[in-house]
Coordinates of C-alpha atoms in Angstrom, one line a residue:
Chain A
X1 CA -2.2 -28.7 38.4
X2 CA -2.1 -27.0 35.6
X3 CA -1.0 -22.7 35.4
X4 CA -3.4 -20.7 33.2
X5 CA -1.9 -17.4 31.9
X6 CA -3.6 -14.6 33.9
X7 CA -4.4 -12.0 30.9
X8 CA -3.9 -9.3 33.2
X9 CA 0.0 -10.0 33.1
X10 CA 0.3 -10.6 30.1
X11 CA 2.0 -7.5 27.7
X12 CA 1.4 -6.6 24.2
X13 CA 3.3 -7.1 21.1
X14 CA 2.7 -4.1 18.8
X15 CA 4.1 -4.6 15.1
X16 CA 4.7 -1.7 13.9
X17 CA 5.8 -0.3 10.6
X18 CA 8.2 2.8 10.5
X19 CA 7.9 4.0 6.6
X20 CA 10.8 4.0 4.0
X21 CA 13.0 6.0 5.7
X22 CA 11.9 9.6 6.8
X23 CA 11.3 10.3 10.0
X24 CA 8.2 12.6 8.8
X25 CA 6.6 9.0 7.3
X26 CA 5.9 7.6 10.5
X27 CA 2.6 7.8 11.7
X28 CA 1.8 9.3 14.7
X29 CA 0.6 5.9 16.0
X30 CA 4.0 4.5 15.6
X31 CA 5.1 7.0 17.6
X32 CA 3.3 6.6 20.3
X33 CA 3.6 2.4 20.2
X34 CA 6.8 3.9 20.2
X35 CA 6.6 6.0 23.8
X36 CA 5.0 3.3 25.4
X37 CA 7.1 0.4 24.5
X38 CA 9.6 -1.0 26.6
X39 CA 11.2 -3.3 23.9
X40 CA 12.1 -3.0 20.2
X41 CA 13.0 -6.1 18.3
X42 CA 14.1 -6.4 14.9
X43 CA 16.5 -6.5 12.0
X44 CA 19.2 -4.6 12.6
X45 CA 19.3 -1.5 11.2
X46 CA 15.5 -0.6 11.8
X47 CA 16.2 -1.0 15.3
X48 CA 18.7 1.1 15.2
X49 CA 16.8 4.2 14.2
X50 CA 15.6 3.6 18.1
X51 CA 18.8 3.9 20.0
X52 CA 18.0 7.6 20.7
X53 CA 14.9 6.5 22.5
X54 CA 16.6 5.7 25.8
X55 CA 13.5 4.1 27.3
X56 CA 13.5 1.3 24.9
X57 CA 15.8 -1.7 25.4
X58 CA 16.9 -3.1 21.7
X59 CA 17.2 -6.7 20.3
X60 CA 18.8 -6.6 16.8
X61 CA 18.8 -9.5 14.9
X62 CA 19.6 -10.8 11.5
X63 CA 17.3 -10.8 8.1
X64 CA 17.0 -14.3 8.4
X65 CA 16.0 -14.7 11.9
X66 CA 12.1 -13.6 11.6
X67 CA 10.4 -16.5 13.1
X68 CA 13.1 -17.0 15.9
X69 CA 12.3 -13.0 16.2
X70 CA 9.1 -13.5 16.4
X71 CA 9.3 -16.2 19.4
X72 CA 11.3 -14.3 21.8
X73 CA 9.4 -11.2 21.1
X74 CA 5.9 -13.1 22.2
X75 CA 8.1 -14.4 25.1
X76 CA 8.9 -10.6 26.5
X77 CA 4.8 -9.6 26.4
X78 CA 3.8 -12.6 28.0
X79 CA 6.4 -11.8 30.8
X80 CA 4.1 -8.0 31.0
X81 CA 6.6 -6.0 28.7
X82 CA 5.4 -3.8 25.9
X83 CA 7.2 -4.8 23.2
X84 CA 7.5 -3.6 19.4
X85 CA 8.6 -5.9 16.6
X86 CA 9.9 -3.1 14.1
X87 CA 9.6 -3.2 10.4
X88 CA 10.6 -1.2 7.7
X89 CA 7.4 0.3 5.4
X90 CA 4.0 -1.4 6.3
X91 CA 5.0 -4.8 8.4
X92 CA 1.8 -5.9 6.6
X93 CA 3.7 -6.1 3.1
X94 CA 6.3 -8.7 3.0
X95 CA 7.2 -8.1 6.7
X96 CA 7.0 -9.2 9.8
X97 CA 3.4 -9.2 10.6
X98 CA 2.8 -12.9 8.5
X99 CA 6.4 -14.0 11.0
X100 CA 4.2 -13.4 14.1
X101 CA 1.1 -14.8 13.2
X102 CA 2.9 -18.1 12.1
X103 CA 4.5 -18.1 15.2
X104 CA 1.4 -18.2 17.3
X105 CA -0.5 -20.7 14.5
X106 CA 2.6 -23.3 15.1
X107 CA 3.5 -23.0 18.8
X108 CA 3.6 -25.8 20.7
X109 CA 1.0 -26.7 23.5
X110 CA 3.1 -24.9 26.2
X111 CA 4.3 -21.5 23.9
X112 CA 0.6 -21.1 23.1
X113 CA -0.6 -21.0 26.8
X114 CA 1.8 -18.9 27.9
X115 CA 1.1 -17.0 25.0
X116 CA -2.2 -17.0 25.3
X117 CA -2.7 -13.5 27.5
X118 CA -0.4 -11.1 25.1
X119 CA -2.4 -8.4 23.0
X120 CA -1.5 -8.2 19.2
X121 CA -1.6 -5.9 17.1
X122 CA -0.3 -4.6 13.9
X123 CA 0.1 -0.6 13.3
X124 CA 0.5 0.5 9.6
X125 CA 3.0 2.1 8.0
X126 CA 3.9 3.8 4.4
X127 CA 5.1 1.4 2.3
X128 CA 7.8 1.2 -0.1
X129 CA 5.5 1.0 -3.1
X130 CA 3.4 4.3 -1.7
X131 CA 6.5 6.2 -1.0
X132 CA 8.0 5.5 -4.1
X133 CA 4.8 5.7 -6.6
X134 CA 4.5 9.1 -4.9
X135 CA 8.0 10.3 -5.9
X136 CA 7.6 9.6 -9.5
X137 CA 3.8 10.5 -9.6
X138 CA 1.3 7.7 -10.0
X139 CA 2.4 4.6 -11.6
X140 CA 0.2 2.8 -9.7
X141 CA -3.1 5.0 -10.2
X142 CA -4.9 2.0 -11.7
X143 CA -5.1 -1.4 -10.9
X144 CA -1.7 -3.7 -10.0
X145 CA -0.3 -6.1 -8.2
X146 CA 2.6 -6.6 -5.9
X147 CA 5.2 -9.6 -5.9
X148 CA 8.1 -10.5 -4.1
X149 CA 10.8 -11.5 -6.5
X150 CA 12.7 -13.3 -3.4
X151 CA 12.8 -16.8 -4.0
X152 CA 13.6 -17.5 -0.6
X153 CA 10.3 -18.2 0.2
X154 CA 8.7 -19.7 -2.9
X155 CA 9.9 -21.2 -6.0
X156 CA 11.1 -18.9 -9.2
X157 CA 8.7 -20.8 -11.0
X158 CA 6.2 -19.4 -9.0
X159 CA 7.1 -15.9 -9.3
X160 CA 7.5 -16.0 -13.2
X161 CA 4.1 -17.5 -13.4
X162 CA 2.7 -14.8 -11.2
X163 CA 4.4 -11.9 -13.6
X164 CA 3.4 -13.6 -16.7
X165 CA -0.5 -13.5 -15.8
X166 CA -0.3 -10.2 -14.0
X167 CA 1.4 -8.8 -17.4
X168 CA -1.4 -10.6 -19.2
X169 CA -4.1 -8.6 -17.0
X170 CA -1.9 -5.6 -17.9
X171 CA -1.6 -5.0 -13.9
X172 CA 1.2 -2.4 -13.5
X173 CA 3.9 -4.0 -10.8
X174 CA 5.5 -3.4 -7.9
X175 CA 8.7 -5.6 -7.1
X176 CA 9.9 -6.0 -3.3
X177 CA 13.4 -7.9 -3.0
X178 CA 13.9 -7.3 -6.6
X179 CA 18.1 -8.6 -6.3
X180 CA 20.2 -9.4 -3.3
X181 CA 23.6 -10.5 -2.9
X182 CA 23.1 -14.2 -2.1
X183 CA 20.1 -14.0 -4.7
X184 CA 21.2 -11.5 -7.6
X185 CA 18.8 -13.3 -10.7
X186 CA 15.6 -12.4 -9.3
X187 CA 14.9 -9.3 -11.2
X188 CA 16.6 -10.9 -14.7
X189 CA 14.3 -13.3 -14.8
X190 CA 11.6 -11.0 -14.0
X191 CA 13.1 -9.2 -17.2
X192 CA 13.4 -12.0 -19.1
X193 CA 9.5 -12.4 -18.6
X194 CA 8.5 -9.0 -18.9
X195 CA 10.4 -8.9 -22.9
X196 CA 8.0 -11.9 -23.8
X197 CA 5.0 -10.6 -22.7
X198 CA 5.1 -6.7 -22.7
X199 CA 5.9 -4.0 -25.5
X200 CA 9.5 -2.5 -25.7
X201 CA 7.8 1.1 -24.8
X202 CA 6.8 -0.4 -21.7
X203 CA 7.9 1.8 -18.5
X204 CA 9.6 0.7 -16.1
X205 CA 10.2 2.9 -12.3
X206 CA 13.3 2.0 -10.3
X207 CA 13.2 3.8 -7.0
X208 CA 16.6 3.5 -4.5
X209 CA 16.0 4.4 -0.8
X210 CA 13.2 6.5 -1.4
X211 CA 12.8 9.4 1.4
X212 CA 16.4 8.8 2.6
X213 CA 19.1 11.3 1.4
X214 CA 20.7 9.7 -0.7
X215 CA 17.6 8.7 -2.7
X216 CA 17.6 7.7 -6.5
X217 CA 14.9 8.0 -9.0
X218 CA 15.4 6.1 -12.9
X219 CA 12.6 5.6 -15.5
X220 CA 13.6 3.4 -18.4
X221 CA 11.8 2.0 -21.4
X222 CA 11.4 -1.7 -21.1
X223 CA 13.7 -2.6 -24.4
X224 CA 17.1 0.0 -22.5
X225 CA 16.8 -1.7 -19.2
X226 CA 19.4 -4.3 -17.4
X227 CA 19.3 -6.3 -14.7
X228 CA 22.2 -4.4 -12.8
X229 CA 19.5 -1.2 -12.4
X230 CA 17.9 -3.1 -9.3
X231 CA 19.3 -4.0 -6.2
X232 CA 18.1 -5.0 -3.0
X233 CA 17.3 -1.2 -2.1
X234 CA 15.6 -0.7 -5.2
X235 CA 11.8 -1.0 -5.2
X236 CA 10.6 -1.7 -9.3
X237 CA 7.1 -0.3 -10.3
X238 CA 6.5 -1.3 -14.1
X239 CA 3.6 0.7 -15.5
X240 CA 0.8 -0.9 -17.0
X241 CA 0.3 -0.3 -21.0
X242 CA -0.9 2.9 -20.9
X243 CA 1.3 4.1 -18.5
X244 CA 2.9 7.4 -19.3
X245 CA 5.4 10.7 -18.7
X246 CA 4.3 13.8 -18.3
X247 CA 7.2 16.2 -17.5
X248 CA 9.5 14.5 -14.7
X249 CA 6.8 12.5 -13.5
X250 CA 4.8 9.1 -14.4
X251 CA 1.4 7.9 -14.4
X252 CA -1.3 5.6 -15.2
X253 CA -4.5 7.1 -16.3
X254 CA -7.6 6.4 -14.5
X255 CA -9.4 4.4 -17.3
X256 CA -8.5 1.4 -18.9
X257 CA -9.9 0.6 -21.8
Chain B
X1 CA 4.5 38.6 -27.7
X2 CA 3.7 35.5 -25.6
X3 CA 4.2 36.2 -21.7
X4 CA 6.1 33.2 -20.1
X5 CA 4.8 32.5 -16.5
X6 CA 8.0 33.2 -14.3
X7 CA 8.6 30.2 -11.9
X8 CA 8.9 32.3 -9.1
X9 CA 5.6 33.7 -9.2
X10 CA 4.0 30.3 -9.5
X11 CA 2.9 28.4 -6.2
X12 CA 2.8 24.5 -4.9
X13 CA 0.4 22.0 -5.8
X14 CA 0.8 19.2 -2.9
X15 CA -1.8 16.1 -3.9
X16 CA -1.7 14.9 -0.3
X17 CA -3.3 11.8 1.5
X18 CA -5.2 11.9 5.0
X19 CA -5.2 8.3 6.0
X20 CA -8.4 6.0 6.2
X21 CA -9.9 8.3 9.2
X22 CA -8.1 8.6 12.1
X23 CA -5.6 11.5 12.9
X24 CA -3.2 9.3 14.2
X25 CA -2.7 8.0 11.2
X26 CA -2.0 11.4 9.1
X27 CA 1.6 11.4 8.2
X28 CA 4.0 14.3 9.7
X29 CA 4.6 15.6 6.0
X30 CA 1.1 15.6 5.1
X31 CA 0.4 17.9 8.6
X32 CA 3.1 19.7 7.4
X33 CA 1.6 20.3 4.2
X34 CA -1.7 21.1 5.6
X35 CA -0.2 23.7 8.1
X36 CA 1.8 25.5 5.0
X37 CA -1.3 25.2 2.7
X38 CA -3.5 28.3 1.8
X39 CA -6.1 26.4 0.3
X40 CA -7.9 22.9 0.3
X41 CA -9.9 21.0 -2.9
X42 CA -11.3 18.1 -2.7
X43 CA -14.5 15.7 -2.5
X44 CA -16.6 17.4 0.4
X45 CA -16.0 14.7 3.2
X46 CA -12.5 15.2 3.2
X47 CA -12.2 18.9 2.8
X48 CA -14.7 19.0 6.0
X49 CA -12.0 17.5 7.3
X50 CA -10.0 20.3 7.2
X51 CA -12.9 22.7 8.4
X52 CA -11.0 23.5 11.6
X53 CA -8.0 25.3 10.2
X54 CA -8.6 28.4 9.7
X55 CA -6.0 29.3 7.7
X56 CA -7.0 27.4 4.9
X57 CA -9.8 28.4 1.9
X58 CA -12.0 25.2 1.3
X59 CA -13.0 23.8 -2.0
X60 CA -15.6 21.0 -1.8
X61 CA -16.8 19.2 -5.0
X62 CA -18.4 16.3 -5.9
X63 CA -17.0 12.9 -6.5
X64 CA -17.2 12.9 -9.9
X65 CA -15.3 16.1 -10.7
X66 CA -11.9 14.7 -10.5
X67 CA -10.4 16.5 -13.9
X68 CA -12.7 19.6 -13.4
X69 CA -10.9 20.0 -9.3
X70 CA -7.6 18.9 -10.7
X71 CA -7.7 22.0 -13.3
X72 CA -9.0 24.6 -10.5
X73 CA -6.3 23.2 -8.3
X74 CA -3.5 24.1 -10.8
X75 CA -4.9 27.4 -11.5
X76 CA -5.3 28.2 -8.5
X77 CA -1.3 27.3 -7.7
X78 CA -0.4 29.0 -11.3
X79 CA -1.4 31.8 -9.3
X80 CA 1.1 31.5 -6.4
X81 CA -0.7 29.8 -4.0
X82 CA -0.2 26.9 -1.8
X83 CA -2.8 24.1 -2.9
X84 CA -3.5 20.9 -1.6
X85 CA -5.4 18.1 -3.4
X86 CA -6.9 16.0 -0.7
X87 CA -7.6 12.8 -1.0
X88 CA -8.8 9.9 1.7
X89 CA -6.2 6.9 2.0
X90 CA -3.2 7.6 -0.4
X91 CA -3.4 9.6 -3.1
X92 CA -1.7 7.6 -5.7
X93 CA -4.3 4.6 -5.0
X94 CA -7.7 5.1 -6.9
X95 CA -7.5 8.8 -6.2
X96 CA -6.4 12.5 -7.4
X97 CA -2.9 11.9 -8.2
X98 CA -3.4 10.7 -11.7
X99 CA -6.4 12.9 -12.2
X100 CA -4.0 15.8 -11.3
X101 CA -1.1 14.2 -14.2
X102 CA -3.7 13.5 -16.7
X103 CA -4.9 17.1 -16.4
X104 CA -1.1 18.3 -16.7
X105 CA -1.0 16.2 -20.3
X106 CA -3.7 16.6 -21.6
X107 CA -3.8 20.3 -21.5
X108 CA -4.2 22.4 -23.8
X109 CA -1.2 24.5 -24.9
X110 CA -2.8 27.9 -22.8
X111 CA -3.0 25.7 -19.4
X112 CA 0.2 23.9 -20.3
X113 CA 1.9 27.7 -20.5
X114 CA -0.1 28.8 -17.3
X115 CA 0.6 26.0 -15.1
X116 CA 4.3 25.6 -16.2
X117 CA 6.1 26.8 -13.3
X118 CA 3.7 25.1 -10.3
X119 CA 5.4 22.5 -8.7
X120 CA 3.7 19.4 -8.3
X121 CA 4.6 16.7 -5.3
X122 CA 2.4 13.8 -4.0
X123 CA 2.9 12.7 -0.5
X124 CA 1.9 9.6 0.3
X125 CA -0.8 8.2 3.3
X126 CA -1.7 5.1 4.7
X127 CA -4.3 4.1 1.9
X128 CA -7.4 1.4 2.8
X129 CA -5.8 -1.7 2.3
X130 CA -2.6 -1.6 4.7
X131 CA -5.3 0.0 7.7
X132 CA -7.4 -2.9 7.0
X133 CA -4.9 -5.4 6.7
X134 CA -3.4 -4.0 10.0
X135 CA -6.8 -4.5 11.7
X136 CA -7.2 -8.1 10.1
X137 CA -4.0 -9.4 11.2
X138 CA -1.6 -9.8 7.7
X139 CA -3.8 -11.0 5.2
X140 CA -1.4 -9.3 2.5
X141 CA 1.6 -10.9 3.8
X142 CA 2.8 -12.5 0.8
X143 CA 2.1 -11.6 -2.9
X144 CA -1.3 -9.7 -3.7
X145 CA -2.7 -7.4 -6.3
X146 CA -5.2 -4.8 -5.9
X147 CA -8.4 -4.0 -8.1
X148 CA -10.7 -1.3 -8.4
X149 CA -14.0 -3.3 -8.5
X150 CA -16.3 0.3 -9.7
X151 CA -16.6 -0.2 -13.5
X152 CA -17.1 3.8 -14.0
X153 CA -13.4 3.9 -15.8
X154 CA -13.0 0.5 -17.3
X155 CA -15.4 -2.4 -18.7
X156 CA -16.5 -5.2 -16.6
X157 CA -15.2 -7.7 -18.6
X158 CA -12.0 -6.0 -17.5
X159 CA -12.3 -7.1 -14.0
X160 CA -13.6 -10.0 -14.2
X161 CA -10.6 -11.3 -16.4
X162 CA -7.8 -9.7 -13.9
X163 CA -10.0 -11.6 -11.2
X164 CA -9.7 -14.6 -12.9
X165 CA -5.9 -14.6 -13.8
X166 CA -5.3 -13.1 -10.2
X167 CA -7.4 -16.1 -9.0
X168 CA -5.3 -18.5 -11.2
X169 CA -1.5 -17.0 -9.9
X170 CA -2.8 -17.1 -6.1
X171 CA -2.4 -14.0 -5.3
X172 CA -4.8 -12.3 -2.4
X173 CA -6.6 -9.6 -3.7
X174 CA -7.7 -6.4 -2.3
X175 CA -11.1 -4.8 -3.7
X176 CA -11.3 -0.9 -3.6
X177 CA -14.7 0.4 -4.3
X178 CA -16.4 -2.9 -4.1
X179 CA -20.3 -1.6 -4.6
X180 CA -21.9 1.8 -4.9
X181 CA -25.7 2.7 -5.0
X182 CA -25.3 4.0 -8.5
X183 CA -23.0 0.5 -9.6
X184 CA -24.1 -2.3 -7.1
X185 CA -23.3 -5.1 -9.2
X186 CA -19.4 -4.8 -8.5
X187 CA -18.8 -7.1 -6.1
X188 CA -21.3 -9.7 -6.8
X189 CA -19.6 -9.9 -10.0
X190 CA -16.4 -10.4 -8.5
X191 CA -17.7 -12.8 -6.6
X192 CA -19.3 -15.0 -9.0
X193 CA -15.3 -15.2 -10.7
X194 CA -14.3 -16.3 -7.2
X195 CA -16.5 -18.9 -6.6
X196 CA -15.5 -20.3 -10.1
X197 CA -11.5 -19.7 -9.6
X198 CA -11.5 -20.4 -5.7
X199 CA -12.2 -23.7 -3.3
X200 CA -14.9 -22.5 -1.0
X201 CA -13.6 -22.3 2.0
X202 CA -11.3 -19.5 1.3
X203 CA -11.1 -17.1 3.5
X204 CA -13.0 -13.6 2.3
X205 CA -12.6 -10.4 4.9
X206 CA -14.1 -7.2 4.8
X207 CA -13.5 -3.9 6.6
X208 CA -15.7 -1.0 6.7
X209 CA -14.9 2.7 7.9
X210 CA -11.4 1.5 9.1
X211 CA -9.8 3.0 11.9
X212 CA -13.2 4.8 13.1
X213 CA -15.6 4.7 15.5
X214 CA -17.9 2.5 13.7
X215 CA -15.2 0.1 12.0
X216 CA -16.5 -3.6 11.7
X217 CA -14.3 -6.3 10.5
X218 CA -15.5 -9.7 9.3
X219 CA -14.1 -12.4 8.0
X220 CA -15.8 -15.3 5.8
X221 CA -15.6 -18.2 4.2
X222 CA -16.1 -17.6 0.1
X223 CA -19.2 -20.0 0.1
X224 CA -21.1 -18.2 2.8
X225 CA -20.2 -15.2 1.0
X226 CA -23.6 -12.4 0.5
X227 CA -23.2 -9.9 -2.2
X228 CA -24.4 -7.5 0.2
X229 CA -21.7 -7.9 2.5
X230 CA -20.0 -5.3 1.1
X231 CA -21.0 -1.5 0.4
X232 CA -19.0 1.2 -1.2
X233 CA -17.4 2.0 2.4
X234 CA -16.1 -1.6 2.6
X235 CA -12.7 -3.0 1.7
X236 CA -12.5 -5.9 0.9
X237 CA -9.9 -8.5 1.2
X238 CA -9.6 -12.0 -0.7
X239 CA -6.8 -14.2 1.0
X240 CA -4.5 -16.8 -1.2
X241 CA -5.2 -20.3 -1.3
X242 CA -3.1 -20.5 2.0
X243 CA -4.6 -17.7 4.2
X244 CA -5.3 -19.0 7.9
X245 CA -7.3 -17.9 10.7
X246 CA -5.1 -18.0 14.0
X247 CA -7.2 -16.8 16.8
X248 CA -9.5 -13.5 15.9
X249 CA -6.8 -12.7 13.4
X250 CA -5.9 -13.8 9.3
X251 CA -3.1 -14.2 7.9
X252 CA -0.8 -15.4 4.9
X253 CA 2.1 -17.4 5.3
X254 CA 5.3 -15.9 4.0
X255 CA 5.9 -18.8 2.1
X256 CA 3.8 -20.6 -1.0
X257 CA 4.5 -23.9 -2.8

């Protein structure tokens, strides 16, 4: 005899996105995922930013853990908890959103039926890029795109092919994950791209824990800037060819050509 | 003798964004703003908006008056008030931040004097694309760009190309403005691109009026795509040669290649 998940036990596994930093960046709906939930699970230090929320019982885990994450958070809503997997910015954008739907897609037989009851769903949040285009104006007012430099997940080749046609396309850029400490050469050989197939007047945003107290705005030209500017805090817009400064702030126009 | 505008007389210019539609999904700092605010421009559905706060003096215009709204604004704050700039979404996505900027530089040297001492800010807001993402599943999980398909501020062939080289990197895409009555051709001409660039099963979702009470989400493969499945209240949202269905949600993998 089979046992067929009854839906009505079954929880829900809200991921939710808490902004860049600021508590006045999260959304009221976060807040109230937040209220209801029972669990919180995630890296470290975004779980963290919950421990004054008595109600909640907390499961930090490493960077590197997502999938693993992902599992025992499904686990905890199909035993009839509310549970939160907590990212930083939008889980949406290089986050763990993707983490839990490849955990369902690749369960085995017996993880998808108990599974089968939980609610999903994914609750947006201000992303890096937002937070940070906002502080220095609107670099990305016009058309871009938006690339992990991580190879972690993909090849480098990869990554440099995707810079060299967005630059091509004169998208401005956004850079998640630009540098890390087991992975410093990501954003070099962004670089190293961007001097081939960009002017040297080219703009480029770095933007270091944006909202937090100790944030950092820089704007370079492309030919004065060095791989050390970016670390894995930093969130890199680079501005599309008509990108420009007016006063202390940047933008791209509205029209292109 | 010139008169230089004194700093402290001068008000606040706050180019804020209200979400996709819900109020749930307004950020603290833009209620915030809203509550400090003494007066409200914008295009007439989102000032509306705003009609239940007293407090604040409402300035509707028309879609098209971007430049025209963002020169009243700053007036308006040269003269000490507290002026928001409202936009839908976020405001440094395809709306009034960079109309505000390019106002700011191209001004002539009277406005530049007058509007000296305002202090601009933009506070960022859960644009289109992460709510519809959200509501999809995570079809922007991995690397993505994001194109304005309304060919009012840039030429076709424009798009068309950044389609193609997005196409050829595999990134998803995101389509802002994807048809209009006055430009319907938008998304059909994206569309023909895709169905060059793309095998035809991949996975094409659209969103309309996210997050209110008539949302509808749908989700198609390219070759039973209709031009007409998407209106200028749609967003649309390409997934990468990986994107996957897993139950009633998409999503990409984290990882490519």
């Amino acid at each position: 005899m089979t046992e067929r998940p009854t839906a009505s036990a079954a929880g829900r596994l809200s991921v939710i996105g808490i902004g860049p930093g600021a508590d006045d960046l999260i959304t009221p709906q976060v807040q109230a995922a937040i209220d209801d939930a029972t669990d919180a699970l995630g890296y470290y230090p975004y779980v963290d930013k919950l421990a004054t929320r008595g109600h909640l019982q907390l499961h930090g885990s490493d960077n590197r853990e997502e999938l693993a994450r992902a599992r025992s958070a499904l686990d905890l809503a199909a035993q009839g908890r509310r549970v939160l997997v907590v990212s930083s910015g939008d889980p949406g954008v290089f986050a763990m959103a993707s983490a839990v739907f490849e955990a369902l897609d690749h369960a085995p037989a017996a993880d998808q039926a108990r599974w089968a009851g939980v609610e999903v769903q994914v609750l947006p949040g201000i992303t890096a890029m937002l937070a940070a285009a906002a502080r220095l104006g609107a670099p990305l007012g016009h058309d871009f795109c938006v690339i992990n430099l991580s190879d972690n997940l993909k090849p480098a080749a990869t990554i440099t092919h995707r810079i060299r046609l967005a630059a091509q396309a004169d998208l401005a850029m956004a850079f998640y994950n630009p540098s890390s400490k087991s992975r410093p050469e990501g954003f070099a050989r962004a670089l190293a791209v961007l001097r081939e197939e960009c002017e040297p007047g080219r703009l480029i945003c770095f933007a270091r824990n944006v909202s937090r107290a100790d944030e950092r705005l820089a704007v370079h030209r492309l030919d004065a800037v060095q791989p050390d500017m970016a670390d894995m805090r930093t969130l890199v817009i680079v501005g599309n060819s008509l990108t420009r400064q007016v006063g202390r702030h940047v933008y791209t126009p509205r029209s292109h050509g």
